[in-house]
PDB file of N, CA and C in Angstrom:
ATOM      1  N   MET A   1     -54.348 -49.261  -6.164  1.00 77.00           N
ATOM      2  CA  MET A   1     -54.367 -47.774  -5.480  1.00 77.00           C
ATOM      3  C   MET A   1     -53.888 -46.614  -6.689  1.00 77.00           C
ATOM      4  N   SER A   2     -54.305 -45.587  -6.731  1.00 82.00           N
ATOM      5  CA  SER A   2     -54.193 -44.560  -7.944  1.00 82.00           C
ATOM      6  C   SER A   2     -52.962 -43.588  -7.501  1.00 82.00           C
ATOM      7  N   ARG A   3     -52.169 -43.140  -8.314  1.00 82.00           N
ATOM      8  CA  ARG A   3     -51.039 -42.371  -7.670  1.00 82.00           C
ATOM      9  C   ARG A   3     -51.667 -41.244  -6.771  1.00 82.00           C
ATOM     10  N   GLU A   4     -52.644 -40.402  -7.452  1.00 88.00           N
ATOM     11  CA  GLU A   4     -53.303 -39.468  -6.442  1.00 88.00           C
ATOM     12  C   GLU A   4     -53.701 -39.993  -5.173  1.00 88.00           C
ATOM     13  N   GLU A   5     -54.348 -40.951  -5.016  1.00 88.00           N
ATOM     14  CA  GLU A   5     -54.584 -41.490  -3.653  1.00 88.00           C
ATOM     15  C   GLU A   5     -53.104 -41.969  -2.778  1.00 88.00           C
ATOM     16  N   LEU A   6     -52.283 -42.407  -3.481  1.00 86.00           N
ATOM     17  CA  LEU A   6     -50.984 -42.429  -3.122  1.00 86.00           C
ATOM     18  C   LEU A   6     -50.253 -41.320  -2.496  1.00 86.00           C
ATOM     19  N   ALA A   7     -50.511 -40.308  -3.180  1.00 87.00           N
ATOM     20  CA  ALA A   7     -49.781 -38.929  -3.048  1.00 87.00           C
ATOM     21  C   ALA A   7     -50.533 -38.304  -1.844  1.00 87.00           C
ATOM     22  N   ALA A   8     -51.831 -38.588  -1.562  1.00 91.00           N
ATOM     23  CA  ALA A   8     -52.809 -37.953  -0.770  1.00 91.00           C
ATOM     24  C   ALA A   8     -52.437 -38.608   0.751  1.00 91.00           C
ATOM     25  N   LEU A   9     -51.688 -39.672   0.849  1.00 91.00           N
ATOM     26  CA  LEU A   9     -51.653 -40.282   2.317  1.00 91.00           C
ATOM     27  C   LEU A   9     -50.894 -39.400   3.173  1.00 91.00           C
ATOM     28  N   PRO A  10     -51.083 -39.553   4.515  1.00 94.00           N
ATOM     29  CA  PRO A  10     -50.539 -38.720   5.445  1.00 94.00           C
ATOM     30  C   PRO A  10     -49.003 -39.488   5.716  1.00 94.00           C
ATOM     31  N   THR A  11     -48.220 -38.855   6.649  1.00 95.00           N
ATOM     32  CA  THR A  11     -46.961 -39.361   6.927  1.00 95.00           C
ATOM     33  C   THR A  11     -46.550 -41.052   7.194  1.00 95.00           C
ATOM     34  N   THR A  12     -47.987 -41.547   7.962  1.00 95.00           N
ATOM     35  CA  THR A  12     -47.745 -42.823   8.236  1.00 95.00           C
ATOM     36  C   THR A  12     -49.324 -43.277   7.791  1.00 95.00           C
ATOM     37  N   THR A  13     -49.534 -44.627   7.666  1.00 96.00           N
ATOM     38  CA  THR A  13     -50.604 -45.129   6.988  1.00 96.00           C
ATOM     39  C   THR A  13     -50.827 -46.319   7.820  1.00 96.00           C
ATOM     40  N   THR A  14     -52.099 -46.953   7.514  1.00 96.00           N
ATOM     41  CA  THR A  14     -52.342 -48.165   8.260  1.00 96.00           C
ATOM     42  C   THR A  14     -51.768 -49.364   7.214  1.00 96.00           C
ATOM     43  N   ILE A  15     -51.660 -50.467   7.897  1.00 96.00           N
ATOM     44  CA  ILE A  15     -51.142 -51.495   7.666  1.00 96.00           C
ATOM     45  C   ILE A  15     -51.922 -51.922   6.093  1.00 96.00           C
ATOM     46  N   GLU A  16     -53.195 -51.956   6.614  1.00 96.00           N
ATOM     47  CA  GLU A  16     -54.305 -52.274   5.494  1.00 96.00           C
ATOM     48  C   GLU A  16     -54.313 -51.606   3.979  1.00 96.00           C
ATOM     49  N   THR A  17     -53.966 -50.123   4.372  1.00 95.00           N
ATOM     50  CA  THR A  17     -53.714 -49.082   3.131  1.00 95.00           C
ATOM     51  C   THR A  17     -52.661 -49.482   2.263  1.00 95.00           C
ATOM     52  N   ALA A  18     -51.563 -49.810   3.103  1.00 96.00           N
ATOM     53  CA  ALA A  18     -50.356 -50.211   2.702  1.00 96.00           C
ATOM     54  C   ALA A  18     -50.420 -51.638   1.868  1.00 96.00           C
ATOM     55  N   ALA A  19     -51.053 -52.346   2.244  1.00 96.00           N
ATOM     56  CA  ALA A  19     -51.252 -53.906   1.847  1.00 96.00           C
ATOM     57  C   ALA A  19     -51.972 -53.848   0.469  1.00 96.00           C
ATOM     58  N   ARG A  20     -53.015 -52.808   0.366  1.00 95.00           N
ATOM     59  CA  ARG A  20     -53.665 -52.707  -0.845  1.00 95.00           C
ATOM     60  C   ARG A  20     -52.891 -52.097  -1.662  1.00 95.00           C
ATOM     61  N   ALA A  21     -51.937 -51.179  -1.480  1.00 94.00           N
ATOM     62  CA  ALA A  21     -51.294 -50.535  -2.559  1.00 94.00           C
ATOM     63  C   ALA A  21     -50.254 -51.354  -3.203  1.00 94.00           C
ATOM     64  N   LEU A  22     -49.869 -52.386  -2.308  1.00 94.00           N
ATOM     65  CA  LEU A  22     -48.710 -53.238  -2.605  1.00 94.00           C
ATOM     66  C   LEU A  22     -49.694 -54.443  -3.107  1.00 94.00           C
ATOM     67  N   GLY A  23     -50.919 -54.781  -3.085  1.00 94.00           N
ATOM     68  CA  GLY A  23     -51.542 -55.515  -3.778  1.00 94.00           C
ATOM     69  C   GLY A  23     -51.415 -57.095  -2.759  1.00 94.00           C
ATOM     70  N   LEU A  24     -51.390 -56.811  -1.593  1.00 95.00           N
ATOM     71  CA  LEU A  24     -51.454 -58.006  -0.686  1.00 95.00           C
ATOM     72  C   LEU A  24     -52.657 -57.910   0.047  1.00 95.00           C
ATOM     73  N   GLY A  25     -52.960 -59.200   0.887  1.00 96.00           N
ATOM     74  CA  GLY A  25     -54.266 -59.423   1.485  1.00 96.00           C
ATOM     75  C   GLY A  25     -53.965 -58.677   2.827  1.00 96.00           C
ATOM     76  N   ARG A  26     -54.929 -58.436   3.921  1.00 96.00           N
ATOM     77  CA  ARG A  26     -54.565 -58.303   4.827  1.00 96.00           C
ATOM     78  C   ARG A  26     -54.019 -59.000   6.032  1.00 96.00           C
ATOM     79  N   THR A  27     -54.271 -60.364   6.044  1.00 96.00           N
ATOM     80  CA  THR A  27     -53.584 -61.244   6.571  1.00 96.00           C
ATOM     81  C   THR A  27     -52.074 -61.582   6.541  1.00 96.00           C
ATOM     82  N   ARG A  28     -52.055 -61.585   5.138  1.00 97.00           N
ATOM     83  CA  ARG A  28     -50.695 -61.509   4.645  1.00 97.00           C
ATOM     84  C   ARG A  28     -49.685 -60.367   5.181  1.00 97.00           C
ATOM     85  N   ALA A  29     -50.444 -59.278   5.135  1.00 97.00           N
ATOM     86  CA  ALA A  29     -49.730 -58.087   5.492  1.00 97.00           C
ATOM     87  C   ALA A  29     -49.499 -58.092   6.914  1.00 97.00           C
ATOM     88  N   TYR A  30     -50.335 -58.555   7.731  1.00 96.00           N
ATOM     89  CA  TYR A  30     -49.898 -58.352   9.200  1.00 96.00           C
ATOM     90  C   TYR A  30     -49.013 -59.722   9.439  1.00 96.00           C
ATOM     91  N   GLN A  31     -49.055 -60.971   8.866  1.00 96.00           N
ATOM     92  CA  GLN A  31     -48.042 -61.564   8.816  1.00 96.00           C
ATOM     93  C   GLN A  31     -46.729 -61.333   8.699  1.00 96.00           C
ATOM     94  N   LEU A  32     -46.383 -60.852   7.520  1.00 97.00           N
ATOM     95  CA  LEU A  32     -45.328 -60.036   7.211  1.00 97.00           C
ATOM     96  C   LEU A  32     -44.737 -58.919   8.460  1.00 97.00           C
ATOM     97  N   ALA A  33     -45.595 -58.025   8.684  1.00 96.00           N
ATOM     98  CA  ALA A  33     -45.209 -57.236   9.960  1.00 96.00           C
ATOM     99  C   ALA A  33     -44.885 -58.009  11.178  1.00 96.00           C
ATOM    100  N   ARG A  34     -45.788 -58.801  11.657  1.00 94.00           N
ATOM    101  CA  ARG A  34     -45.055 -59.804  12.732  1.00 94.00           C
ATOM    102  C   ARG A  34     -43.727 -60.313  12.755  1.00 94.00           C
ATOM    103  N   GLU A  35     -43.570 -60.721  11.803  1.00 95.00           N
ATOM    104  CA  GLU A  35     -42.313 -61.370  11.209  1.00 95.00           C
ATOM    105  C   GLU A  35     -41.072 -60.252  10.579  1.00 95.00           C
ATOM    106  N   ASN A  36     -41.733 -59.315  10.722  1.00 95.00           N
ATOM    107  CA  ASN A  36     -40.220 -58.209  10.682  1.00 95.00           C
ATOM    108  C   ASN A  36     -39.965 -58.256   9.047  1.00 95.00           C
ATOM    109  N   ARG A  37     -41.065 -58.623   8.100  1.00 97.00           N
ATOM    110  CA  ARG A  37     -40.668 -59.048   6.803  1.00 97.00           C
ATOM    111  C   ARG A  37     -41.459 -58.068   5.723  1.00 97.00           C
ATOM    112  N   PHE A  38     -42.177 -57.044   6.565  1.00 96.00           N
ATOM    113  CA  PHE A  38     -42.948 -56.245   5.606  1.00 96.00           C
ATOM    114  C   PHE A  38     -42.253 -55.506   4.672  1.00 96.00           C
ATOM    115  N   PRO A  39     -42.233 -55.280   3.663  1.00 94.00           N
ATOM    116  CA  PRO A  39     -41.226 -54.545   2.698  1.00 94.00           C
ATOM    117  C   PRO A  39     -41.060 -53.016   2.799  1.00 94.00           C
ATOM    118  N   CYS A  40     -41.424 -52.764   3.776  1.00 93.00           N
ATOM    119  CA  CYS A  40     -41.164 -51.092   3.865  1.00 93.00           C
ATOM    120  C   CYS A  40     -41.353 -50.692   5.655  1.00 93.00           C
ATOM    121  N   LYS A  41     -40.934 -49.853   6.098  1.00 93.00           N
ATOM    122  CA  LYS A  41     -40.439 -49.649   7.270  1.00 93.00           C
ATOM    123  C   LYS A  41     -42.293 -49.597   8.085  1.00 93.00           C
ATOM    124  N   VAL A  42     -42.252 -50.435   9.209  1.00 95.00           N
ATOM    125  CA  VAL A  42     -43.470 -50.475   9.868  1.00 95.00           C
ATOM    126  C   VAL A  42     -43.067 -50.092  11.351  1.00 95.00           C
ATOM    127  N   ILE A  43     -44.000 -49.243  12.006  1.00 95.00           N
ATOM    128  CA  ILE A  43     -43.875 -49.019  13.512  1.00 95.00           C
ATOM    129  C   ILE A  43     -45.012 -49.699  14.166  1.00 95.00           C
ATOM    130  N   ARG A  44     -44.670 -50.189  15.057  1.00 94.00           N
ATOM    131  CA  ARG A  44     -45.655 -50.673  16.145  1.00 94.00           C
ATOM    132  C   ARG A  44     -46.296 -50.114  17.073  1.00 94.00           C
ATOM    133  N   ILE A  45     -47.246 -49.683  17.361  1.00 92.00           N
ATOM    134  CA  ILE A  45     -47.645 -48.846  18.615  1.00 92.00           C
ATOM    135  C   ILE A  45     -48.595 -49.594  19.345  1.00 92.00           C
ATOM    136  N   GLY A  46     -48.087 -50.043  20.311  1.00 92.00           N
ATOM    137  CA  GLY A  46     -49.265 -51.167  21.279  1.00 92.00           C
ATOM    138  C   GLY A  46     -49.817 -52.417  20.264  1.00 92.00           C
ATOM    139  N   THR A  47     -51.230 -52.467  19.937  1.00 89.00           N
ATOM    140  CA  THR A  47     -51.316 -53.749  18.812  1.00 89.00           C
ATOM    141  C   THR A  47     -51.648 -52.925  17.405  1.00 89.00           C
ATOM    142  N   SER A  48     -51.439 -51.874  17.225  1.00 92.00           N
ATOM    143  CA  SER A  48     -51.341 -51.127  15.876  1.00 92.00           C
ATOM    144  C   SER A  48     -50.419 -51.176  15.260  1.00 92.00           C
ATOM    145  N   TYR A  49     -50.235 -51.330  13.830  1.00 95.00           N
ATOM    146  CA  TYR A  49     -48.994 -51.293  12.859  1.00 95.00           C
ATOM    147  C   TYR A  49     -49.318 -49.806  12.153  1.00 95.00           C
ATOM    148  N   ARG A  50     -48.417 -49.078  11.856  1.00 96.00           N
ATOM    149  CA  ARG A  50     -48.370 -48.060  11.139  1.00 96.00           C
ATOM    150  C   ARG A  50     -46.925 -48.203   9.929  1.00 96.00           C
ATOM    151  N   VAL A  51     -47.245 -47.952   8.790  1.00 97.00           N
ATOM    152  CA  VAL A  51     -46.389 -47.929   7.688  1.00 97.00           C
ATOM    153  C   VAL A  51     -45.744 -46.476   7.470  1.00 97.00           C
ATOM    154  N   ILE A  52     -44.670 -46.338   7.437  1.00 95.00           N
ATOM    155  CA  ILE A  52     -43.848 -45.006   6.971  1.00 95.00           C
ATOM    156  C   ILE A  52     -44.339 -44.750   5.308  1.00 95.00           C
ATOM    157  N   THR A  53     -45.132 -43.621   4.951  1.00 95.00           N
ATOM    158  CA  THR A  53     -45.673 -43.711   3.700  1.00 95.00           C
ATOM    159  C   THR A  53     -44.337 -43.250   2.830  1.00 95.00           C
ATOM    160  N   ALA A  54     -43.521 -42.578   3.104  1.00 94.00           N
ATOM    161  CA  ALA A  54     -42.436 -42.385   2.417  1.00 94.00           C
ATOM    162  C   ALA A  54     -41.610 -43.574   1.843  1.00 94.00           C
ATOM    163  N   ASP A  55     -41.367 -44.506   2.902  1.00 95.00           N
ATOM    164  CA  ASP A  55     -40.845 -45.901   2.218  1.00 95.00           C
ATOM    165  C   ASP A  55     -41.848 -46.791   1.376  1.00 95.00           C
ATOM    166  N   LEU A  56     -43.199 -46.693   1.571  1.00 94.00           N
ATOM    167  CA  LEU A  56     -43.994 -47.160   0.633  1.00 94.00           C
ATOM    168  C   LEU A  56     -44.061 -46.591  -0.708  1.00 94.00           C
ATOM    169  N   ARG A  57     -44.015 -45.204  -0.855  1.00 93.00           N
ATOM    170  CA  ARG A  57     -43.844 -44.513  -2.182  1.00 93.00           C
ATOM    171  C   ARG A  57     -42.409 -44.997  -2.712  1.00 93.00           C
ATOM    172  N   ARG A  58     -41.446 -44.974  -1.881  1.00 93.00           N
ATOM    173  CA  ARG A  58     -40.106 -45.275  -2.506  1.00 93.00           C
ATOM    174  C   ARG A  58     -40.173 -46.902  -2.971  1.00 93.00           C
ATOM    175  N   LEU A  59     -40.576 -47.767  -2.411  1.00 93.00           N
ATOM    176  CA  LEU A  59     -40.617 -49.080  -2.838  1.00 93.00           C
ATOM    177  C   LEU A  59     -41.861 -49.239  -4.175  1.00 93.00           C
ATOM    178  N   LEU A  60     -42.899 -48.515  -4.374  1.00 90.00           N
ATOM    179  CA  LEU A  60     -43.786 -48.573  -5.437  1.00 90.00           C
ATOM    180  C   LEU A  60     -43.087 -47.849  -6.494  1.00 90.00           C
ATOM    181  N   ALA A  61     -42.529 -46.771  -6.211  1.00 88.00           N
ATOM    182  CA  ALA A  61     -41.737 -46.046  -7.352  1.00 88.00           C
ATOM    183  C   ALA A  61     -40.467 -47.064  -8.060  1.00 88.00           C
ATOM    184  N   LYS A  62     -39.773 -47.741  -7.338  1.00 84.00           N
ATOM    185  CA  LYS A  62     -38.895 -48.848  -7.618  1.00 84.00           C
ATOM    186  C   LYS A  62     -39.897 -49.884  -8.344  1.00 84.00           C
ATOM    187  N   TRP A  63     -40.586 -50.537  -8.275  1.00 74.00           N
ATOM    188  CA  TRP A  63     -41.704 -51.365  -8.975  1.00 74.00           C
ATOM    189  C   TRP A  63     -42.003 -50.643 -10.239  1.00 74.00           C
ATOM    190  N   ASP A  64     -42.142 -49.314 -10.366  1.00 71.00           N
ATOM    191  CA  ASP A  64     -42.550 -48.785 -11.483  1.00 71.00           C
ATOM    192  C   ASP A  64     -41.469 -48.505 -12.454  1.00 71.00           C
ATOM    193  N   GLU A  65     -40.153 -48.693 -12.153  1.00 67.00           N
ATOM    194  CA  GLU A  65     -38.901 -48.756 -12.896  1.00 67.00           C
ATOM    195  C   GLU A  65     -38.837 -49.927 -13.709  1.00 67.00           C
ATOM    196  N   VAL A  66     -39.091 -50.795 -12.810  1.00 58.00           N
ATOM    197  CA  VAL A  66     -39.196 -52.528 -13.512  1.00 58.00           C
ATOM    198  C   VAL A  66     -39.763 -52.767 -14.769  1.00 58.00           C
TER     199      VAL A  66
END
């Protein structure tokens, strides 16, 4: 995912989009979310998972520093 795409994300995004940004597969992302081990804040709404975009950006910025 490009920096422009990341900057254009809304306040929350789907787990699939966050997984793509992190280089994770869809199945692994859902598994981590179910186990409360996804690397950024996830909100569950019914059967849907939403990722806090600010947390995703913060995590990716840390990875860029390394």
